[in-house]
Amino acid sequence: MSNANTNAAGDWTQVDPKVRRRILSHTPEMMVVEVEFAPGGYGPPHAHPHLQSTYVKSGSFDFTIEGEMRTIREGDSIIVPSNAVHSCESAGGGGLIDVFSPAREDFLTP
């Protein structure tokens, strides 16, 4: 496969004291990222041009997308539209698998 990162998962990046992430694989068109939240972990409101799909690997998360809050649990998934303001919080901690299209170039820059 050309232009594909099929190596083992990358190193963890500590986003803040309660959230860390690592890139699992990527091409210019798509990126798969694992995100772990300690209890009380929070992803503050933000937006990006990438289409995002999120799968809950473990735990429970309160997601707010464009002002609408929804709780998703292990095995659930959601879609975050391009440029939608969104945030998430996990009172008990947990893990997410995020897929972005196109790839998040900002995650590739140290």
CSV table of N, CA and C in Angstrom, one decimal:
chain,number,residue,atom,x,y,z
A,1,MET,N,0.8,-1.2,0.0
A,1,MET,CA,0.0,0.0,0.0
A,1,MET,C,0.9,1.2,0.0
A,2,SER,N,0.7,2.1,-0.9
A,2,SER,CA,1.5,3.3,-0.9
A,2,SER,C,0.7,4.4,-0.1
A,3,ASN,N,1.5,5.3,0.4
A,3,ASN,CA,1.0,6.4,1.2
A,3,ASN,C,0.3,6.0,2.5
A,4,ALA,N,0.5,4.7,2.9
A,4,ALA,CA,-0.3,4.3,4.1
A,4,ALA,C,0.7,4.0,5.3
A,5,ASN,N,0.3,4.5,6.4
A,5,ASN,CA,1.1,4.2,7.6
A,5,ASN,C,0.4,2.9,8.2
A,6,THR,N,1.1,1.8,8.0
A,6,THR,CA,0.5,0.5,8.6
A,6,THR,C,1.4,0.0,9.7
A,7,ASN,N,2.3,0.9,10.2
A,7,ASN,CA,3.2,0.5,11.3
A,7,ASN,C,2.4,0.3,12.6
A,8,ALA,N,3.1,-0.2,13.6
A,8,ALA,CA,2.5,-0.3,14.9
A,8,ALA,C,2.0,1.1,15.4
A,9,ALA,N,1.1,1.1,16.3
A,9,ALA,CA,0.5,2.3,16.9
A,9,ALA,C,1.7,3.2,17.3
A,10,GLY,N,1.5,4.5,17.1
A,10,GLY,CA,2.5,5.5,17.5
A,10,GLY,C,2.5,5.7,19.0
A,11,ASP,N,3.4,6.6,19.4
A,11,ASP,CA,3.6,6.9,20.8
A,11,ASP,C,2.4,7.7,21.3
A,12,TRP,N,2.2,7.6,22.6
A,12,TRP,CA,1.1,8.4,23.3
A,12,TRP,C,1.5,9.9,23.3
A,13,THR,N,0.6,10.8,23.1
A,13,THR,CA,0.8,12.2,23.3
A,13,THR,C,-0.1,12.6,24.5
A,14,GLN,N,0.4,13.2,25.5
A,14,GLN,CA,-0.4,13.7,26.6
A,14,GLN,C,-1.0,15.0,26.3
A,15,VAL,N,-2.3,15.0,26.1
A,15,VAL,CA,-3.0,16.2,25.7
A,15,VAL,C,-3.2,17.2,26.9
A,16,ASP,N,-3.5,16.6,28.0
A,16,ASP,CA,-3.6,17.3,29.3
A,16,ASP,C,-3.4,16.3,30.4
A,17,PRO,N,-3.5,16.6,31.7
A,17,PRO,CA,-3.3,15.6,32.7
A,17,PRO,C,-4.2,14.4,32.7
A,18,LYS,N,-5.4,14.6,32.1
A,18,LYS,CA,-6.4,13.5,32.1
A,18,LYS,C,-6.7,12.9,30.8
A,19,VAL,N,-6.1,13.4,29.7
A,19,VAL,CA,-6.4,12.9,28.3
A,19,VAL,C,-5.1,12.6,27.6
A,20,ARG,N,-5.0,11.5,26.9
A,20,ARG,CA,-3.9,11.2,26.0
A,20,ARG,C,-4.4,10.5,24.8
A,21,ARG,N,-3.6,10.6,23.7
A,21,ARG,CA,-4.0,10.1,22.4
A,21,ARG,C,-2.8,9.5,21.7
A,22,ARG,N,-3.1,8.5,20.8
A,22,ARG,CA,-2.0,8.0,19.9
A,22,ARG,C,-2.6,7.7,18.5
A,23,ILE,N,-1.8,8.0,17.5
A,23,ILE,CA,-2.3,7.7,16.2
A,23,ILE,C,-2.1,6.2,15.9
A,24,LEU,N,-3.1,5.5,15.5
A,24,LEU,CA,-3.1,4.1,15.2
A,24,LEU,C,-2.7,3.8,13.7
A,25,SER,N,-3.2,4.6,12.8
A,25,SER,CA,-2.8,4.5,11.4
A,25,SER,C,-3.3,5.8,10.7
A,26,HIS,N,-2.7,6.0,9.5
A,26,HIS,CA,-3.2,7.2,8.7
A,26,HIS,C,-2.7,7.2,7.3
A,27,THR,N,-3.5,7.8,6.5
A,27,THR,CA,-3.1,8.2,5.1
A,27,THR,C,-3.5,9.7,5.0
A,28,PRO,N,-3.2,10.3,3.9
A,28,PRO,CA,-3.6,11.7,3.8
A,28,PRO,C,-5.1,11.9,3.9
A,29,GLU,N,-5.8,10.8,3.4
A,29,GLU,CA,-7.3,10.9,3.4
A,29,GLU,C,-8.0,10.5,4.7
A,30,MET,N,-7.3,9.8,5.6
A,30,MET,CA,-8.0,9.3,6.8
A,30,MET,C,-7.0,9.0,7.9
A,31,MET,N,-7.5,9.2,9.1
A,31,MET,CA,-6.6,8.9,10.3
A,31,MET,C,-7.5,8.2,11.4
A,32,VAL,N,-6.9,7.2,12.0
A,32,VAL,CA,-7.5,6.5,13.1
A,32,VAL,C,-6.7,6.8,14.4
A,33,VAL,N,-7.4,7.3,15.4
A,33,VAL,CA,-6.7,7.8,16.7
A,33,VAL,C,-7.4,7.1,17.9
A,34,GLU,N,-6.6,6.6,18.8
A,34,GLU,CA,-7.1,6.1,20.1
A,34,GLU,C,-6.9,7.2,21.1
A,35,VAL,N,-8.0,7.5,21.9
A,35,VAL,CA,-7.9,8.5,22.9
A,35,VAL,C,-8.4,7.9,24.2
A,36,GLU,N,-7.6,8.1,25.3
A,36,GLU,CA,-7.9,7.6,26.6
A,36,GLU,C,-8.2,8.8,27.6
A,37,PHE,N,-9.2,8.7,28.4
A,37,PHE,CA,-9.6,9.7,29.3
A,37,PHE,C,-9.5,9.1,30.7
A,38,ALA,N,-8.8,9.7,31.7
A,38,ALA,CA,-8.9,9.4,33.1
A,38,ALA,C,-10.2,9.9,33.6
A,39,PRO,N,-10.7,9.4,34.8
A,39,PRO,CA,-11.9,9.9,35.3
A,39,PRO,C,-11.9,11.5,35.4
A,40,GLY,N,-12.9,12.1,34.9
A,40,GLY,CA,-13.0,13.5,34.8
A,40,GLY,C,-12.4,14.1,33.6
A,41,GLY,N,-11.9,13.3,32.7
A,41,GLY,CA,-11.2,13.8,31.5
A,41,GLY,C,-12.2,14.6,30.6
A,42,TYR,N,-11.7,15.6,30.0
A,42,TYR,CA,-12.6,16.5,29.3
A,42,TYR,C,-11.9,17.0,28.0
A,43,GLY,N,-12.7,16.9,26.9
A,43,GLY,CA,-12.2,17.5,25.6
A,43,GLY,C,-13.0,18.8,25.5
A,44,PRO,N,-12.4,20.0,25.6
A,44,PRO,CA,-13.1,21.3,25.5
A,44,PRO,C,-13.7,21.5,24.2
A,45,PRO,N,-14.7,22.4,24.1
A,45,PRO,CA,-15.3,22.8,22.9
A,45,PRO,C,-14.3,23.2,21.8
A,46,HIS,N,-14.5,22.6,20.6
A,46,HIS,CA,-13.6,23.0,19.5
A,46,HIS,C,-14.3,22.6,18.2
A,47,ALA,N,-13.8,23.0,17.1
A,47,ALA,CA,-14.3,22.6,15.8
A,47,ALA,C,-13.1,22.4,14.8
A,48,HIS,N,-13.3,21.6,13.8
A,48,HIS,CA,-12.2,21.4,12.8
A,48,HIS,C,-12.9,21.1,11.5
A,49,PRO,N,-12.3,21.2,10.4
A,49,PRO,CA,-12.9,20.9,9.1
A,49,PRO,C,-13.0,19.5,8.8
A,50,HIS,N,-12.5,18.6,9.6
A,50,HIS,CA,-12.5,17.2,9.3
A,50,HIS,C,-13.8,16.5,9.8
A,51,LEU,N,-14.3,15.6,9.0
A,51,LEU,CA,-15.4,14.8,9.4
A,51,LEU,C,-14.9,13.8,10.4
A,52,GLN,N,-15.6,13.6,11.5
A,52,GLN,CA,-15.1,12.7,12.6
A,52,GLN,C,-16.2,11.7,12.9
A,53,SER,N,-15.7,10.4,13.0
A,53,SER,CA,-16.5,9.3,13.6
A,53,SER,C,-15.9,8.9,14.9
A,54,THR,N,-16.7,8.7,15.9
A,54,THR,CA,-16.1,8.3,17.2
A,54,THR,C,-16.8,7.1,17.7
A,55,TYR,N,-16.1,6.1,18.1
A,55,TYR,CA,-16.5,4.8,18.6
A,55,TYR,C,-16.1,4.7,20.1
A,56,VAL,N,-17.0,4.4,21.0
A,56,VAL,CA,-16.7,4.2,22.4
A,56,VAL,C,-16.1,2.8,22.6
A,57,LYS,N,-14.8,2.8,22.9
A,57,LYS,CA,-14.2,1.5,23.2
A,57,LYS,C,-14.5,1.0,24.6
A,58,SER,N,-14.5,2.0,25.5
A,58,SER,CA,-14.8,1.7,26.9
A,58,SER,C,-15.3,2.9,27.6
A,59,GLY,N,-16.1,2.7,28.6
A,59,GLY,CA,-16.6,3.8,29.4
A,59,GLY,C,-17.9,4.5,28.9
A,60,SER,N,-18.1,5.7,29.4
A,60,SER,CA,-19.3,6.4,29.0
A,60,SER,C,-18.9,7.9,28.8
A,61,PHE,N,-19.4,8.6,27.8
A,61,PHE,CA,-19.1,9.9,27.5
A,61,PHE,C,-20.3,10.8,27.3
A,62,ASP,N,-20.2,12.0,27.8
A,62,ASP,CA,-21.2,13.0,27.5
A,62,ASP,C,-20.7,13.9,26.4
A,63,PHE,N,-21.2,13.8,25.2
A,63,PHE,CA,-20.8,14.5,24.0
A,63,PHE,C,-21.8,15.7,23.8
A,64,THR,N,-21.3,16.8,23.5
A,64,THR,CA,-22.1,18.0,23.1
A,64,THR,C,-21.7,18.4,21.7
A,65,ILE,N,-22.6,18.3,20.8
A,65,ILE,CA,-22.4,18.7,19.4
A,65,ILE,C,-23.3,19.8,19.0
A,66,GLU,N,-22.8,20.9,18.7
A,66,GLU,CA,-23.6,22.1,18.3
A,66,GLU,C,-24.7,22.4,19.3
A,67,GLY,N,-24.3,22.3,20.6
A,67,GLY,CA,-25.2,22.6,21.7
A,67,GLY,C,-26.2,21.5,22.2
A,68,GLU,N,-26.1,20.3,21.5
A,68,GLU,CA,-27.0,19.2,21.9
A,68,GLU,C,-26.2,18.1,22.6
A,69,MET,N,-26.5,17.8,23.8
A,69,MET,CA,-25.8,16.9,24.6
A,69,MET,C,-26.4,15.5,24.5
A,70,ARG,N,-25.5,14.5,24.4
A,70,ARG,CA,-25.9,13.1,24.2
A,70,ARG,C,-24.9,12.2,24.9
A,71,THR,N,-25.4,11.2,25.7
A,71,THR,CA,-24.5,10.3,26.4
A,71,THR,C,-24.3,9.1,25.5
A,72,ILE,N,-23.1,8.7,25.3
A,72,ILE,CA,-22.8,7.5,24.5
A,72,ILE,C,-21.9,6.6,25.4
A,73,ARG,N,-22.2,5.3,25.2
A,73,ARG,CA,-21.5,4.3,26.1
A,73,ARG,C,-20.8,3.3,25.2
A,74,GLU,N,-20.1,2.4,25.9
A,74,GLU,CA,-19.3,1.4,25.2
A,74,GLU,C,-20.1,0.7,24.1
A,75,GLY,N,-19.5,0.6,22.9
A,75,GLY,CA,-20.1,0.1,21.8
A,75,GLY,C,-20.9,1.0,20.9
A,76,ASP,N,-21.2,2.2,21.4
A,76,ASP,CA,-21.9,3.3,20.7
A,76,ASP,C,-20.9,4.0,19.8
A,77,SER,N,-21.5,4.7,18.8
A,77,SER,CA,-20.7,5.6,18.0
A,77,SER,C,-21.5,6.8,17.6
A,78,ILE,N,-20.8,7.8,17.2
A,78,ILE,CA,-21.4,9.1,16.7
A,78,ILE,C,-20.6,9.6,15.5
A,79,ILE,N,-21.3,10.5,14.8
A,79,ILE,CA,-20.6,11.3,13.7
A,79,ILE,C,-20.6,12.8,14.1
A,80,VAL,N,-19.5,13.4,14.0
A,80,VAL,CA,-19.4,14.8,14.2
A,80,VAL,C,-19.2,15.5,12.8
A,81,PRO,N,-20.1,16.3,12.4
A,81,PRO,CA,-20.0,16.9,11.1
A,81,PRO,C,-18.8,17.9,11.0
A,82,SER,N,-18.3,18.1,9.8
A,82,SER,CA,-17.2,19.1,9.6
A,82,SER,C,-17.6,20.4,10.2
A,83,ASN,N,-16.7,21.1,10.9
A,83,ASN,CA,-16.9,22.4,11.4
A,83,ASN,C,-17.9,22.5,12.6
A,84,ALA,N,-18.4,21.4,13.1
A,84,ALA,CA,-19.4,21.5,14.2
A,84,ALA,C,-18.6,21.7,15.5
A,85,VAL,N,-19.1,22.6,16.3
A,85,VAL,CA,-18.5,22.8,17.6
A,85,VAL,C,-18.9,21.6,18.5
A,86,HIS,N,-17.9,20.9,19.1
A,86,HIS,CA,-18.2,19.7,19.9
A,86,HIS,C,-17.2,19.6,21.1
A,87,SER,N,-17.7,18.9,22.1
A,87,SER,CA,-16.8,18.6,23.3
A,87,SER,C,-17.3,17.3,23.9
A,88,CYS,N,-16.5,16.7,24.8
A,88,CYS,CA,-16.9,15.5,25.4
A,88,CYS,C,-16.3,15.4,26.8
A,89,GLU,N,-16.9,14.7,27.7
A,89,GLU,CA,-16.5,14.5,29.1
A,89,GLU,C,-16.8,13.1,29.5
A,90,SER,N,-15.9,12.5,30.3
A,90,SER,CA,-16.1,11.2,30.9
A,90,SER,C,-15.9,11.2,32.4
A,91,ALA,N,-16.9,11.2,33.1
A,91,ALA,CA,-16.9,11.2,34.6
A,91,ALA,C,-16.1,10.0,35.1
A,92,GLY,N,-16.3,8.8,34.5
A,92,GLY,CA,-15.6,7.6,35.0
A,92,GLY,C,-14.4,7.2,34.3
A,93,GLY,N,-14.0,7.9,33.2
A,93,GLY,CA,-12.9,7.5,32.4
A,93,GLY,C,-13.3,6.6,31.3
A,94,GLY,N,-12.5,6.4,30.3
A,94,GLY,CA,-12.8,5.5,29.2
A,94,GLY,C,-11.9,5.7,28.0
A,95,GLY,N,-12.2,5.0,26.9
A,95,GLY,CA,-11.4,5.1,25.7
A,95,GLY,C,-12.3,5.3,24.5
A,96,LEU,N,-11.8,6.1,23.5
A,96,LEU,CA,-12.5,6.3,22.2
A,96,LEU,C,-11.6,5.9,21.1
A,97,ILE,N,-12.2,5.6,20.0
A,97,ILE,CA,-11.5,5.4,18.7
A,97,ILE,C,-12.1,6.5,17.8
A,98,ASP,N,-11.3,7.4,17.4
A,98,ASP,CA,-11.7,8.5,16.5
A,98,ASP,C,-11.2,8.3,15.1
A,99,VAL,N,-12.0,8.5,14.1
A,99,VAL,CA,-11.6,8.4,12.7
A,99,VAL,C,-11.9,9.8,12.1
A,100,PHE,N,-10.8,10.4,11.5
A,100,PHE,CA,-10.9,11.7,10.9
A,100,PHE,C,-10.7,11.6,9.4
A,101,SER,N,-11.5,12.4,8.6
A,101,SER,CA,-11.3,12.4,7.2
A,101,SER,C,-11.4,13.9,6.8
A,102,PRO,N,-10.3,14.5,6.2
A,102,PRO,CA,-9.0,13.9,5.9
A,102,PRO,C,-8.2,13.7,7.2
A,103,ALA,N,-7.0,13.3,7.1
A,103,ALA,CA,-6.1,13.1,8.3
A,103,ALA,C,-5.9,14.5,9.0
A,104,ARG,N,-5.7,14.4,10.3
A,104,ARG,CA,-5.5,15.6,11.1
A,104,ARG,C,-4.0,15.9,11.1
A,105,GLU,N,-3.6,16.8,10.2
A,105,GLU,CA,-2.2,17.1,10.0
A,105,GLU,C,-1.6,17.7,11.3
A,106,ASP,N,-2.5,18.4,12.1
A,106,ASP,CA,-2.0,19.0,13.3
A,106,ASP,C,-1.6,17.9,14.4
A,107,PHE,N,-2.1,16.7,14.2
A,107,PHE,CA,-1.7,15.6,15.1
A,107,PHE,C,-0.4,15.0,14.7
A,108,LEU,N,0.0,15.2,13.5
A,108,LEU,CA,1.3,14.7,13.0
A,108,LEU,C,2.5,15.6,13.3
A,109,THR,N,2.2,16.8,13.6
A,109,THR,CA,3.3,17.8,13.9
A,109,THR,C,3.6,17.8,15.4
A,110,PRO,N,4.9,17.5,15.7
A,110,PRO,CA,5.2,17.5,17.2
A,110,PRO,C,5.1,18.8,17.9
